[in-house]
PDB file of C-alpha atoms in Angstrom:
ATOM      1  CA  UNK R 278     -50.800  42.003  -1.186  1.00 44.00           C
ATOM      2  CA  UNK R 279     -47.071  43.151  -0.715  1.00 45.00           C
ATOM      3  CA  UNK R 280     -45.140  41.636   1.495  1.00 49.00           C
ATOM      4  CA  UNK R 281     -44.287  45.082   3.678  1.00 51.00           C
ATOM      5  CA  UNK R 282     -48.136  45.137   4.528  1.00 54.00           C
ATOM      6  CA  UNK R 283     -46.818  41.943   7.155  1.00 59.00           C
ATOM      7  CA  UNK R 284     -43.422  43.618   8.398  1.00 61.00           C
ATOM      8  CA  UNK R 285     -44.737  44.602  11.445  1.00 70.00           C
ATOM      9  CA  UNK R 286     -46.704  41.209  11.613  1.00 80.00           C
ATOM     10  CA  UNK R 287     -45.981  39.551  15.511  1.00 84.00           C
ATOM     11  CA  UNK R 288     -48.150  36.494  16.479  1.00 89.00           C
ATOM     12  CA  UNK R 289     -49.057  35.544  19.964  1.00 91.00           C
ATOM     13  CA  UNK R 290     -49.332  32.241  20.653  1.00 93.00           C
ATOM     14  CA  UNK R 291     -52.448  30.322  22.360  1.00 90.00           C
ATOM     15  CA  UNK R 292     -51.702  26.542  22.257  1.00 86.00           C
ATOM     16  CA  UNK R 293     -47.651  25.511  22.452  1.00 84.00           C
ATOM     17  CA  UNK R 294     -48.834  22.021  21.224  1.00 88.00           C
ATOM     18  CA  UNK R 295     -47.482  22.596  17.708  1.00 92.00           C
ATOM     19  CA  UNK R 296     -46.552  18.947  15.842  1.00 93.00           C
ATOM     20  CA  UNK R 297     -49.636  16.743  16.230  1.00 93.00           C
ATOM     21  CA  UNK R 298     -49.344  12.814  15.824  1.00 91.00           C
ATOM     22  CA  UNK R 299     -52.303  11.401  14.905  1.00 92.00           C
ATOM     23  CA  UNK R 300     -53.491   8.001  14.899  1.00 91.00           C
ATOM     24  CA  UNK R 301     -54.928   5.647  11.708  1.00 89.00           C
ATOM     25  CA  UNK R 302     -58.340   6.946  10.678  1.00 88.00           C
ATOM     26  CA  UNK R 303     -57.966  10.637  11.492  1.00 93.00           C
ATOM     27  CA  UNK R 304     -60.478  12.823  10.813  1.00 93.00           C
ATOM     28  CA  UNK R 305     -60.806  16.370  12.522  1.00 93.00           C
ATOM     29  CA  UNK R 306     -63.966  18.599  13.016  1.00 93.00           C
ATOM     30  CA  UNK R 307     -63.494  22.465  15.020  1.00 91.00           C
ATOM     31  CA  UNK R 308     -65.346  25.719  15.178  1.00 87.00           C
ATOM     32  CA  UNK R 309     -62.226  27.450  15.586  1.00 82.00           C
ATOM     33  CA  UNK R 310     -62.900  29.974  18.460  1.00 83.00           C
ATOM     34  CA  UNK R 311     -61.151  33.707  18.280  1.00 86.00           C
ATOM     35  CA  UNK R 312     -57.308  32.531  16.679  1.00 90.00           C
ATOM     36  CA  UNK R 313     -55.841  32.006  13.631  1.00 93.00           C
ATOM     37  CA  UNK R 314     -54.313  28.543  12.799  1.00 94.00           C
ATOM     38  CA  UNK R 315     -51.579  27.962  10.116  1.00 95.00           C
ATOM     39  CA  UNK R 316     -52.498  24.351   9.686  1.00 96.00           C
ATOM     40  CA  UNK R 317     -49.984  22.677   7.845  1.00 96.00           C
ATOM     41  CA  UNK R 318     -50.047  18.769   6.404  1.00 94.00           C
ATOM     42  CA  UNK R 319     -47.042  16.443   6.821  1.00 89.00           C
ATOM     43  CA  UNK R 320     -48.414  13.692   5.683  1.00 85.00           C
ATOM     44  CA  UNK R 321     -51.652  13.230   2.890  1.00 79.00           C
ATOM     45  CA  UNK R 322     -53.441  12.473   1.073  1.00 87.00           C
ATOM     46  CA  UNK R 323     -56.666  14.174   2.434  1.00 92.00           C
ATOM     47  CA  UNK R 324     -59.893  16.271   2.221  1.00 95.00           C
ATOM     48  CA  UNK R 325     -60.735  19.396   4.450  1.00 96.00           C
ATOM     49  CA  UNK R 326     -63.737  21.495   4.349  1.00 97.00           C
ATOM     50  CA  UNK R 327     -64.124  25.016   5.525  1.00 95.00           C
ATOM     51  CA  UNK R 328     -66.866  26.698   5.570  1.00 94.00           C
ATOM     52  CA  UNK R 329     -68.100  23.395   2.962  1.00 92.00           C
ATOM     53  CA  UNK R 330     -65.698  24.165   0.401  1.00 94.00           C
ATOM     54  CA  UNK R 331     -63.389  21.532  -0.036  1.00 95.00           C
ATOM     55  CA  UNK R 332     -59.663  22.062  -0.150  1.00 93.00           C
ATOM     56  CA  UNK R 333     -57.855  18.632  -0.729  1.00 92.00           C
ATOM     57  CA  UNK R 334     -54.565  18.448   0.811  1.00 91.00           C
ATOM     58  CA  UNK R 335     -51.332  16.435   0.400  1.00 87.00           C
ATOM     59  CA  UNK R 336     -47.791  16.635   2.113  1.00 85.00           C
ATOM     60  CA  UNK R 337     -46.847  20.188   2.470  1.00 88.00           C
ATOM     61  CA  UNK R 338     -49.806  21.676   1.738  1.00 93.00           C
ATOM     62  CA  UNK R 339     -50.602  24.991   3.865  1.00 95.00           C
ATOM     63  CA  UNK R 340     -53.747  27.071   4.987  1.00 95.00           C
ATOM     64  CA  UNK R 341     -54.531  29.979   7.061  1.00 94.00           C
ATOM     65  CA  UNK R 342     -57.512  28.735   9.329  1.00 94.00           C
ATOM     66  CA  UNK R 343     -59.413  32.062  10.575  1.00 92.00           C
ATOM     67  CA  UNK R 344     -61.707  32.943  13.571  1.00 90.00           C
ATOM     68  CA  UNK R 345     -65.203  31.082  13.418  1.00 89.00           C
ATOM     69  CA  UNK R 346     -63.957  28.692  10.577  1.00 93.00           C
ATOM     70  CA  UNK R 347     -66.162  25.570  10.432  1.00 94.00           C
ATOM     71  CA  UNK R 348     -63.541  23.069   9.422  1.00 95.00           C
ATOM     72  CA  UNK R 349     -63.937  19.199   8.740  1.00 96.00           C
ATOM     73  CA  UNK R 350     -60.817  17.006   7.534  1.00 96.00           C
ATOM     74  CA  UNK R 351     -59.908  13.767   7.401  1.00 95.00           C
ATOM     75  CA  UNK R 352     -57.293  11.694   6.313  1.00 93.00           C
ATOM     76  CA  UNK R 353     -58.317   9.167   2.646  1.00 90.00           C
ATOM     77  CA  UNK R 354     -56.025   6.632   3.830  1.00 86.00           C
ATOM     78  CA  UNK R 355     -56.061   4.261   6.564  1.00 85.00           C
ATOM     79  CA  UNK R 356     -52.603   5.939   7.873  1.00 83.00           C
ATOM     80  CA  UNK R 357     -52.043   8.269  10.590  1.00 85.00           C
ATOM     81  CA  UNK R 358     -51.959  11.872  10.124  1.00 90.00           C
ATOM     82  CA  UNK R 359     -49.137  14.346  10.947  1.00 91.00           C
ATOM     83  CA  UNK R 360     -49.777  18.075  11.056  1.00 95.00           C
ATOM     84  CA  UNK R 361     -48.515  21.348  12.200  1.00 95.00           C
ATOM     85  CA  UNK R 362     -51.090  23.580  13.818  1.00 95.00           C
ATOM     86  CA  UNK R 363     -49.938  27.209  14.698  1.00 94.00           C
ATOM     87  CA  UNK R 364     -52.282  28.526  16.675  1.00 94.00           C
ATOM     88  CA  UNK R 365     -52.222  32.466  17.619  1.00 92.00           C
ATOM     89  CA  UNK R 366     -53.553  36.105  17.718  1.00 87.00           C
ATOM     90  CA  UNK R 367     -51.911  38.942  16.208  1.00 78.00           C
ATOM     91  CA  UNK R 368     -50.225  41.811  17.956  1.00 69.00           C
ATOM     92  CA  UNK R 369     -50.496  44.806  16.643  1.00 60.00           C
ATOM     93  CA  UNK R 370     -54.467  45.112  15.147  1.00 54.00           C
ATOM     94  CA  UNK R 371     -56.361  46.142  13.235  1.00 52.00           C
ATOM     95  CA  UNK R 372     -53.344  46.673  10.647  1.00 53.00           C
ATOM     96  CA  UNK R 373     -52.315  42.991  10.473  1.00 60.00           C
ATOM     97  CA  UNK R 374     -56.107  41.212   9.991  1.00 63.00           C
ATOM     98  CA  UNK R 375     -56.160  43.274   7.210  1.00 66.00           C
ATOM     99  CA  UNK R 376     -52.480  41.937   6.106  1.00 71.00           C
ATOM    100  CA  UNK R 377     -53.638  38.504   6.754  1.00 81.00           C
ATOM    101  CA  UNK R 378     -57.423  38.770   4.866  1.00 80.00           C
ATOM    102  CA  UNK R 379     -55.189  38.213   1.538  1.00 78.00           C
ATOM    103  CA  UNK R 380     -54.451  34.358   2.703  1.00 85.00           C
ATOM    104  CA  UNK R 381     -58.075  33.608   3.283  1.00 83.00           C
ATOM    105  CA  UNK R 382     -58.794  30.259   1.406  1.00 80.00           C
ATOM    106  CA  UNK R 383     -55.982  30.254  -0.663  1.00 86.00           C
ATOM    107  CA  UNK R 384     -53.963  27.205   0.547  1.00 91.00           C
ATOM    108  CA  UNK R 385     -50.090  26.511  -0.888  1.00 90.00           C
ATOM    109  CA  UNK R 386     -47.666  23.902  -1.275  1.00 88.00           C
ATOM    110  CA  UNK R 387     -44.607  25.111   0.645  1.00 89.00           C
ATOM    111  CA  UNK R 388     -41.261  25.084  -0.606  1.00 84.00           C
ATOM    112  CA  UNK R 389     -39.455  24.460   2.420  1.00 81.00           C
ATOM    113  CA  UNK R 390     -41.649  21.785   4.464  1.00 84.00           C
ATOM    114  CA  UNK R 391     -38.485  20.446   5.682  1.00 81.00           C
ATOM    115  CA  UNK R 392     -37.161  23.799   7.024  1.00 86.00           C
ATOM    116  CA  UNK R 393     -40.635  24.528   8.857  1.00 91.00           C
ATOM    117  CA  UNK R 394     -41.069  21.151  10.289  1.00 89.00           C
ATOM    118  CA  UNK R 395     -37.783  21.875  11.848  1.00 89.00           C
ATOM    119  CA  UNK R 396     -38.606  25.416  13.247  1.00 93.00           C
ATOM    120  CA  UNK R 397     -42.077  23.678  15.007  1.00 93.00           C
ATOM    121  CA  UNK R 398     -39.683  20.962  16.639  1.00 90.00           C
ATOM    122  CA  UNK R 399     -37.767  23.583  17.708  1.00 92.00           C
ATOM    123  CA  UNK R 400     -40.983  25.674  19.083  1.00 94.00           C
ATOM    124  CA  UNK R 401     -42.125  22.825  20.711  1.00 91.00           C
ATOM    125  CA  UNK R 402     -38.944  22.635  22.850  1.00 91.00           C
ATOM    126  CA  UNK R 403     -38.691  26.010  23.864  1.00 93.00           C
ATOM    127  CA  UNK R 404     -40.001  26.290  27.722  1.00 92.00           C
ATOM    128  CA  UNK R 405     -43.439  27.618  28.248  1.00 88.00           C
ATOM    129  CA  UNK R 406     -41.697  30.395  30.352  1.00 92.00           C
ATOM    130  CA  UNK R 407     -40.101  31.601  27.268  1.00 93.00           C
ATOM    131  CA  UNK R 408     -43.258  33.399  25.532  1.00 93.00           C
ATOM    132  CA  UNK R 409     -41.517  35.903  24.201  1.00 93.00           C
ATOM    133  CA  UNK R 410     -38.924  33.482  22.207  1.00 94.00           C
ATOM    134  CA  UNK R 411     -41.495  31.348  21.356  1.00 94.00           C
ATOM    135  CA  UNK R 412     -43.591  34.052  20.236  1.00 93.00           C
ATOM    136  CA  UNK R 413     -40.658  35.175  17.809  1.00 93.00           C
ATOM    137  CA  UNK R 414     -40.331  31.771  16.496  1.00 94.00           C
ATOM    138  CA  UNK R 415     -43.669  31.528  15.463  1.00 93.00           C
ATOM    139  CA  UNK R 416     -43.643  34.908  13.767  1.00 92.00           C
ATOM    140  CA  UNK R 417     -40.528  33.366  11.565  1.00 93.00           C
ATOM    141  CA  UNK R 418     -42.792  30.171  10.576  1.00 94.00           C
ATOM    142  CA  UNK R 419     -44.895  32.272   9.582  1.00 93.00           C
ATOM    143  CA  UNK R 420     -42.928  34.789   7.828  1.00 90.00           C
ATOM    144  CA  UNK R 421     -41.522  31.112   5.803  1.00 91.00           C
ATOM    145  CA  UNK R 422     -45.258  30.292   4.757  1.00 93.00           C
ATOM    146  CA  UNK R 423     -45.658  34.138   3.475  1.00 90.00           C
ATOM    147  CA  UNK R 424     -43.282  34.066   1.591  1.00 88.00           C
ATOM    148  CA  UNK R 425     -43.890  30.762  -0.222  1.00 89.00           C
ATOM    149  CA  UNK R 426     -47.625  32.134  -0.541  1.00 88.00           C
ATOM    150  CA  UNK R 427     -46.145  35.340  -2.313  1.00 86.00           C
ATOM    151  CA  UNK R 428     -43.884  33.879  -4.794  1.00 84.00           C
ATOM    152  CA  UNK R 429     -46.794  31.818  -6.578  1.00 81.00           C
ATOM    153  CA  UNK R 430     -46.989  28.447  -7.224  1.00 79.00           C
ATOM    154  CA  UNK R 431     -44.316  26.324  -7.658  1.00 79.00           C
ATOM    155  CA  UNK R 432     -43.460  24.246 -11.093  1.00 84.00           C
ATOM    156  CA  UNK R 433     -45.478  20.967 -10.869  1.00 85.00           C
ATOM    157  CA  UNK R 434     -41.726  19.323 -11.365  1.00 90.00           C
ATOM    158  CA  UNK R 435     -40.583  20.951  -8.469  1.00 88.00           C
ATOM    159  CA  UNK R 436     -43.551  19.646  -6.420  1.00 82.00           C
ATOM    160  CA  UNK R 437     -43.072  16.486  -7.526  1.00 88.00           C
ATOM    161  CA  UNK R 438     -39.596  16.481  -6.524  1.00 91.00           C
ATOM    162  CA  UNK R 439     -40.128  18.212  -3.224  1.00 84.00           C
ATOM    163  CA  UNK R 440     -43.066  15.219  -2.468  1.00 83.00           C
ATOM    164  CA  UNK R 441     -40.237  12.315  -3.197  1.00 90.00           C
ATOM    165  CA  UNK R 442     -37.321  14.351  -0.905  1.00 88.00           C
ATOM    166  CA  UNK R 443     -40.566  13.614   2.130  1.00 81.00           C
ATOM    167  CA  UNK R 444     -40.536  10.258   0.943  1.00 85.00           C
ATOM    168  CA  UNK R 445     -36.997   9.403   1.131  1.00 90.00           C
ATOM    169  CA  UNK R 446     -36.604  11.375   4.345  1.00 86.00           C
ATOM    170  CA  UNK R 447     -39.677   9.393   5.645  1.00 83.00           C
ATOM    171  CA  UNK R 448     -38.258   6.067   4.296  1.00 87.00           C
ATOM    172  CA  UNK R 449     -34.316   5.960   4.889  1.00 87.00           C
ATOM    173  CA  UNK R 450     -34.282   2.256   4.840  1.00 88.00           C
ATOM    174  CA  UNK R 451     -36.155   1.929   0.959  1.00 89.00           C
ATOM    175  CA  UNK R 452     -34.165   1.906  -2.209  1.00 88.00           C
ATOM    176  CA  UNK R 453     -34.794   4.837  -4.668  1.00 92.00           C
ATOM    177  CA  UNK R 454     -32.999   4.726  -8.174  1.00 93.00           C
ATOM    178  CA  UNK R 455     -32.480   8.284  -9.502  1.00 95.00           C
ATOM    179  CA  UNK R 456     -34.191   6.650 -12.701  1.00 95.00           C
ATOM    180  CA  UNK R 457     -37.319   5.722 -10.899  1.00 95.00           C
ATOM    181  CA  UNK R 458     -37.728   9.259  -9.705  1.00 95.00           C
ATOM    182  CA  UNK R 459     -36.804  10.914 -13.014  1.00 95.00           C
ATOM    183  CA  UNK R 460     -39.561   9.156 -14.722  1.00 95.00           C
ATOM    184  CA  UNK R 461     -42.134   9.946 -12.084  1.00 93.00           C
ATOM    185  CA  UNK R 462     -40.884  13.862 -12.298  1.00 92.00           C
ATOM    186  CA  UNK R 463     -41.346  13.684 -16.135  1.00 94.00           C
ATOM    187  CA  UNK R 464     -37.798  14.198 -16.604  1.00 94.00           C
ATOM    188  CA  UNK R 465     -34.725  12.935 -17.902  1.00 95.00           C
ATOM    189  CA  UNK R 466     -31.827  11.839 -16.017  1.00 95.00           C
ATOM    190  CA  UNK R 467     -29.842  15.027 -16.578  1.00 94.00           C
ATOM    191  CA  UNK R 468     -32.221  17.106 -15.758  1.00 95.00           C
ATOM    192  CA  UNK R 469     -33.300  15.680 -12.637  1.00 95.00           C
ATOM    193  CA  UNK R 470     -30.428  15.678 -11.254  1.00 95.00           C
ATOM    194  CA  UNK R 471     -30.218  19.416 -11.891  1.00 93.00           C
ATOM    195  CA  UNK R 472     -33.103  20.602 -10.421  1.00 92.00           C
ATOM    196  CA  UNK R 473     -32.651  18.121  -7.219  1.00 93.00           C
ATOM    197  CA  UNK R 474     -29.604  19.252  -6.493  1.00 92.00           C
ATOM    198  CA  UNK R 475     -30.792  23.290  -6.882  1.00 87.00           C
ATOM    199  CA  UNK R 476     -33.565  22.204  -3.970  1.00 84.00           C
ATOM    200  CA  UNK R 477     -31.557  19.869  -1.988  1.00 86.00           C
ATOM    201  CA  UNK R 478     -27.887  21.427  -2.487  1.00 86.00           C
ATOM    202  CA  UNK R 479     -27.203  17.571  -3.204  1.00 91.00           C
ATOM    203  CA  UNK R 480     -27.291  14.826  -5.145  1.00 94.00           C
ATOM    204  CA  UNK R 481     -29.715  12.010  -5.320  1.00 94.00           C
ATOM    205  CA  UNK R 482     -27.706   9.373  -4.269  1.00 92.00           C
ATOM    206  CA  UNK R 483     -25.823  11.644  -2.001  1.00 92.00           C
ATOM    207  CA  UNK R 484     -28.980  13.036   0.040  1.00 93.00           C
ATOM    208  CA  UNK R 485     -30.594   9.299   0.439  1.00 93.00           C
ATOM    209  CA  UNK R 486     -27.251   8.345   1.897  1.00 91.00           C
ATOM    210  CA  UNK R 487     -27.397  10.996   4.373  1.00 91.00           C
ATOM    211  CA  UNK R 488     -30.878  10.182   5.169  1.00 91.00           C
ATOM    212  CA  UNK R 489     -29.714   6.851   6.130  1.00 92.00           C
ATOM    213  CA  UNK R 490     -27.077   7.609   7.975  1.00 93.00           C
ATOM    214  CA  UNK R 491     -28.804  10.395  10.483  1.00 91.00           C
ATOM    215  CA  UNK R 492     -31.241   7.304  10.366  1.00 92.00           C
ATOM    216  CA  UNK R 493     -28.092   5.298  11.414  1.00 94.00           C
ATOM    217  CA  UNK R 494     -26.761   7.901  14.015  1.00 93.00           C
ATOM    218  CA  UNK R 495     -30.646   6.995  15.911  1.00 90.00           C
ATOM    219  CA  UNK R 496     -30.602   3.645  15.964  1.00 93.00           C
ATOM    220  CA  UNK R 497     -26.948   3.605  17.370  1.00 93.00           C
ATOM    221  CA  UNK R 498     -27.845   5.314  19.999  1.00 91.00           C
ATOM    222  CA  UNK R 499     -31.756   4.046  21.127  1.00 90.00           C
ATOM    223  CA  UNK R 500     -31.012   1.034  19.950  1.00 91.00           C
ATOM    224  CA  UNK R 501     -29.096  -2.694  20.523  1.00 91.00           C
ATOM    225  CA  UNK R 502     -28.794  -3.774  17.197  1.00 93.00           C
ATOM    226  CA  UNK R 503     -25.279  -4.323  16.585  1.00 94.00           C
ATOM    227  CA  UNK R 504     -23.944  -2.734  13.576  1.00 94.00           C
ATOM    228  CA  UNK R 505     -24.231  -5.305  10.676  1.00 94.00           C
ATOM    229  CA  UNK R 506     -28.075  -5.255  11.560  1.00 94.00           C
ATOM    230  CA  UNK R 507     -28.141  -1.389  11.741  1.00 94.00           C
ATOM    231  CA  UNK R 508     -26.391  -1.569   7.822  1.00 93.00           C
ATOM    232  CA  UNK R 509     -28.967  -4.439   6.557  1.00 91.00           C
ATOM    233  CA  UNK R 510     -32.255  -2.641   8.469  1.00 91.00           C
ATOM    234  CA  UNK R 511     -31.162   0.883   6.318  1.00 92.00           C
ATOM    235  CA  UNK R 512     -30.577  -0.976   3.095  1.00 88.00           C
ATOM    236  CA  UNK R 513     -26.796  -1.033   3.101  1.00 88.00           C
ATOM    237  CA  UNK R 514     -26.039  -4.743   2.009  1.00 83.00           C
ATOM    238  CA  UNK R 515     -21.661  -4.037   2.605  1.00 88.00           C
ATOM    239  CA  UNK R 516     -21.135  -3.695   6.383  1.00 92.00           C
ATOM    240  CA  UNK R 517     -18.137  -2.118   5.715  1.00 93.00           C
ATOM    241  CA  UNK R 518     -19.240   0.286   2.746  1.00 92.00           C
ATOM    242  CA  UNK R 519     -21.992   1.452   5.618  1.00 93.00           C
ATOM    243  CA  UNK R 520     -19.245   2.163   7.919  1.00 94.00           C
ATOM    244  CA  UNK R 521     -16.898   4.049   5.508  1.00 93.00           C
ATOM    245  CA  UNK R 522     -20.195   6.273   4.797  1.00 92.00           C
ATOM    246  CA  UNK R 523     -20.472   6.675   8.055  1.00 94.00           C
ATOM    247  CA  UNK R 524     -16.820   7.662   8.910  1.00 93.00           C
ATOM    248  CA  UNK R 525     -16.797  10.470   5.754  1.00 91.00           C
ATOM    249  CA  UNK R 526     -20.085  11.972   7.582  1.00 88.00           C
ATOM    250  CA  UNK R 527     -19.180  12.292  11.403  1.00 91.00           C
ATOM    251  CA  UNK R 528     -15.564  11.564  11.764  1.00 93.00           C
ATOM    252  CA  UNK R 529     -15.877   8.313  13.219  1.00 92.00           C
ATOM    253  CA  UNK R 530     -16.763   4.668  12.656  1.00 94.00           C
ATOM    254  CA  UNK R 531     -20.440   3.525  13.991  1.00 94.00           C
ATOM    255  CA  UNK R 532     -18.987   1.768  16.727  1.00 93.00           C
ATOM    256  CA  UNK R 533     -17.181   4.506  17.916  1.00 93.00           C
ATOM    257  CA  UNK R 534     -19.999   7.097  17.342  1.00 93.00           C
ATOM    258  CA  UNK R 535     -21.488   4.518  20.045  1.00 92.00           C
ATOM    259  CA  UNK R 536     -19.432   4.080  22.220  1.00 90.00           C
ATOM    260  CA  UNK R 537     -18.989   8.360  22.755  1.00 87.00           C
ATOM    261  CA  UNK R 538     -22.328   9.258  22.420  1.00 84.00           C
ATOM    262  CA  UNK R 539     -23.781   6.771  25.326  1.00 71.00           C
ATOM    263  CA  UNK R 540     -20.644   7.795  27.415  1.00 61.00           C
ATOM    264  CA  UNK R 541     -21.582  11.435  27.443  1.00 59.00           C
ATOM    265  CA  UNK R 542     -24.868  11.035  28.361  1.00 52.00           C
ATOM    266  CA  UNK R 543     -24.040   8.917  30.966  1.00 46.00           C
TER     267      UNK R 543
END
């Protein structure tokens, strides 16, 4: 399939619930009436069937769900489950069913989970008398999961790699030596770093610091921790090393950051 055959590709949507939060034990069984779903994991392990053929799933994995799919999934773990489901028609048929026929039962491993998670929070957010905006953003998800499912599949290394930047993101306040991860990538040190940085634009060290610290920004402000317990609960054991991190990132110290924030939403 080439990618002009979805140029002209617009979705409508049906459902505006987008990020689902599910609890421990999930498991999911649908007849999916007359709309498409791009259902997309954030969290895994798990098993779905469609149509009884079984499509295992982890983190990132994606699939185009079509009308009248018989779907069963669940979750192998006793942990919740976290998904994306983009529900919608297409404007402009019959040209686009065709288009989309090409993604039937051929799920991916996306490239940019991070980027598409974001676009859905955004979705979420926009008012339900916005159709037409939401309707656009959905098209550009989309558009982001077409274009991972044209390039091919991704080197296993890269997956890896992509798998451990959820992790850290997911678990700010847990240590994770660049060594550790190297070995688990099947790399060496040099390498790893290499390939990180060309999927992250950063370093290691650097992007588990920032995870911490938007981590940090959070707590400062939902929180009453005072800072010393904000440092230890995100795994920086010097106060003050936390707060010179801190200060290089937004500008300010932690107890500053504080102190504005809560006064301008007061």
């Amino acid at each position: 399939m080439k990618q002009e055959k979805l140029r002209g590709l617009k979705l409508s949507l049906c459902d505006r619930l987008i990020l689902h939060n599910n609890p421990p034990g999930w498991n999911w069984r649908s007849n999916i009436p007359d709309y498409y779903n791009l259902w997309i994991a954030l969290s895994g392990p798990g098993k779905m069937w469609i149509n009884d053929e079984l499509i295992p799933f982890s983190a990132g994995t994606a699939i185009l769900l079509y009308p009248n799919d018989s779907v069963y999934a669940e979750r192998l773990d006793s942990a919740g489950m976290r998904n994306i489901g983009l529900h919608f028609r297409c404007i402009n048929e019959p040209t686009n069913k065709r288009g989309l026929q090409a993604f039937k039962l051929h799920p991916i491993q996306l490239r940019r989970l991070s980027l598409i998670h974001e676009m859905a929070r955004y979705l979420s957010e926009v008012p339900v008398s916005q159709q037409e905006e939401a309707n656009d953003w959905a098209t550009k998800i989309f558009h982001v999961f077409a274009r991972d499912w044209l390039l091919g599949p991704e080197d296993p290394r890269d997956q890896i790699i992509r798998a451990q930047v959820e992790r850290i993101k997911e678990r700010p306040y847990q240590s994770f030596p660049t060594e550790e991860l190297a070995k688990e990538a099947g790399l060496s040190l040099s390498q790893y770093r290499r390939r990180f940085a060309k999927l992250t634009q950063t370093q290691p060290r650097t992007f588990s610091i920032l995870q911490r610290l938007e981590t940090a920004k959070r707590l400062l402000l939902e929180s009453t921790l005072n800072i010393d317990q904000i440092a230890q609960a995100l795994g920086f054991n010097d106060t003050p090393f936390f707060s010179r991190q801190f200060r290089k990132k937004t500008g300010m110290s932690p107890s500053e950051f504080r102190a504005q924030n809560r006064e301008d939403s007061v």
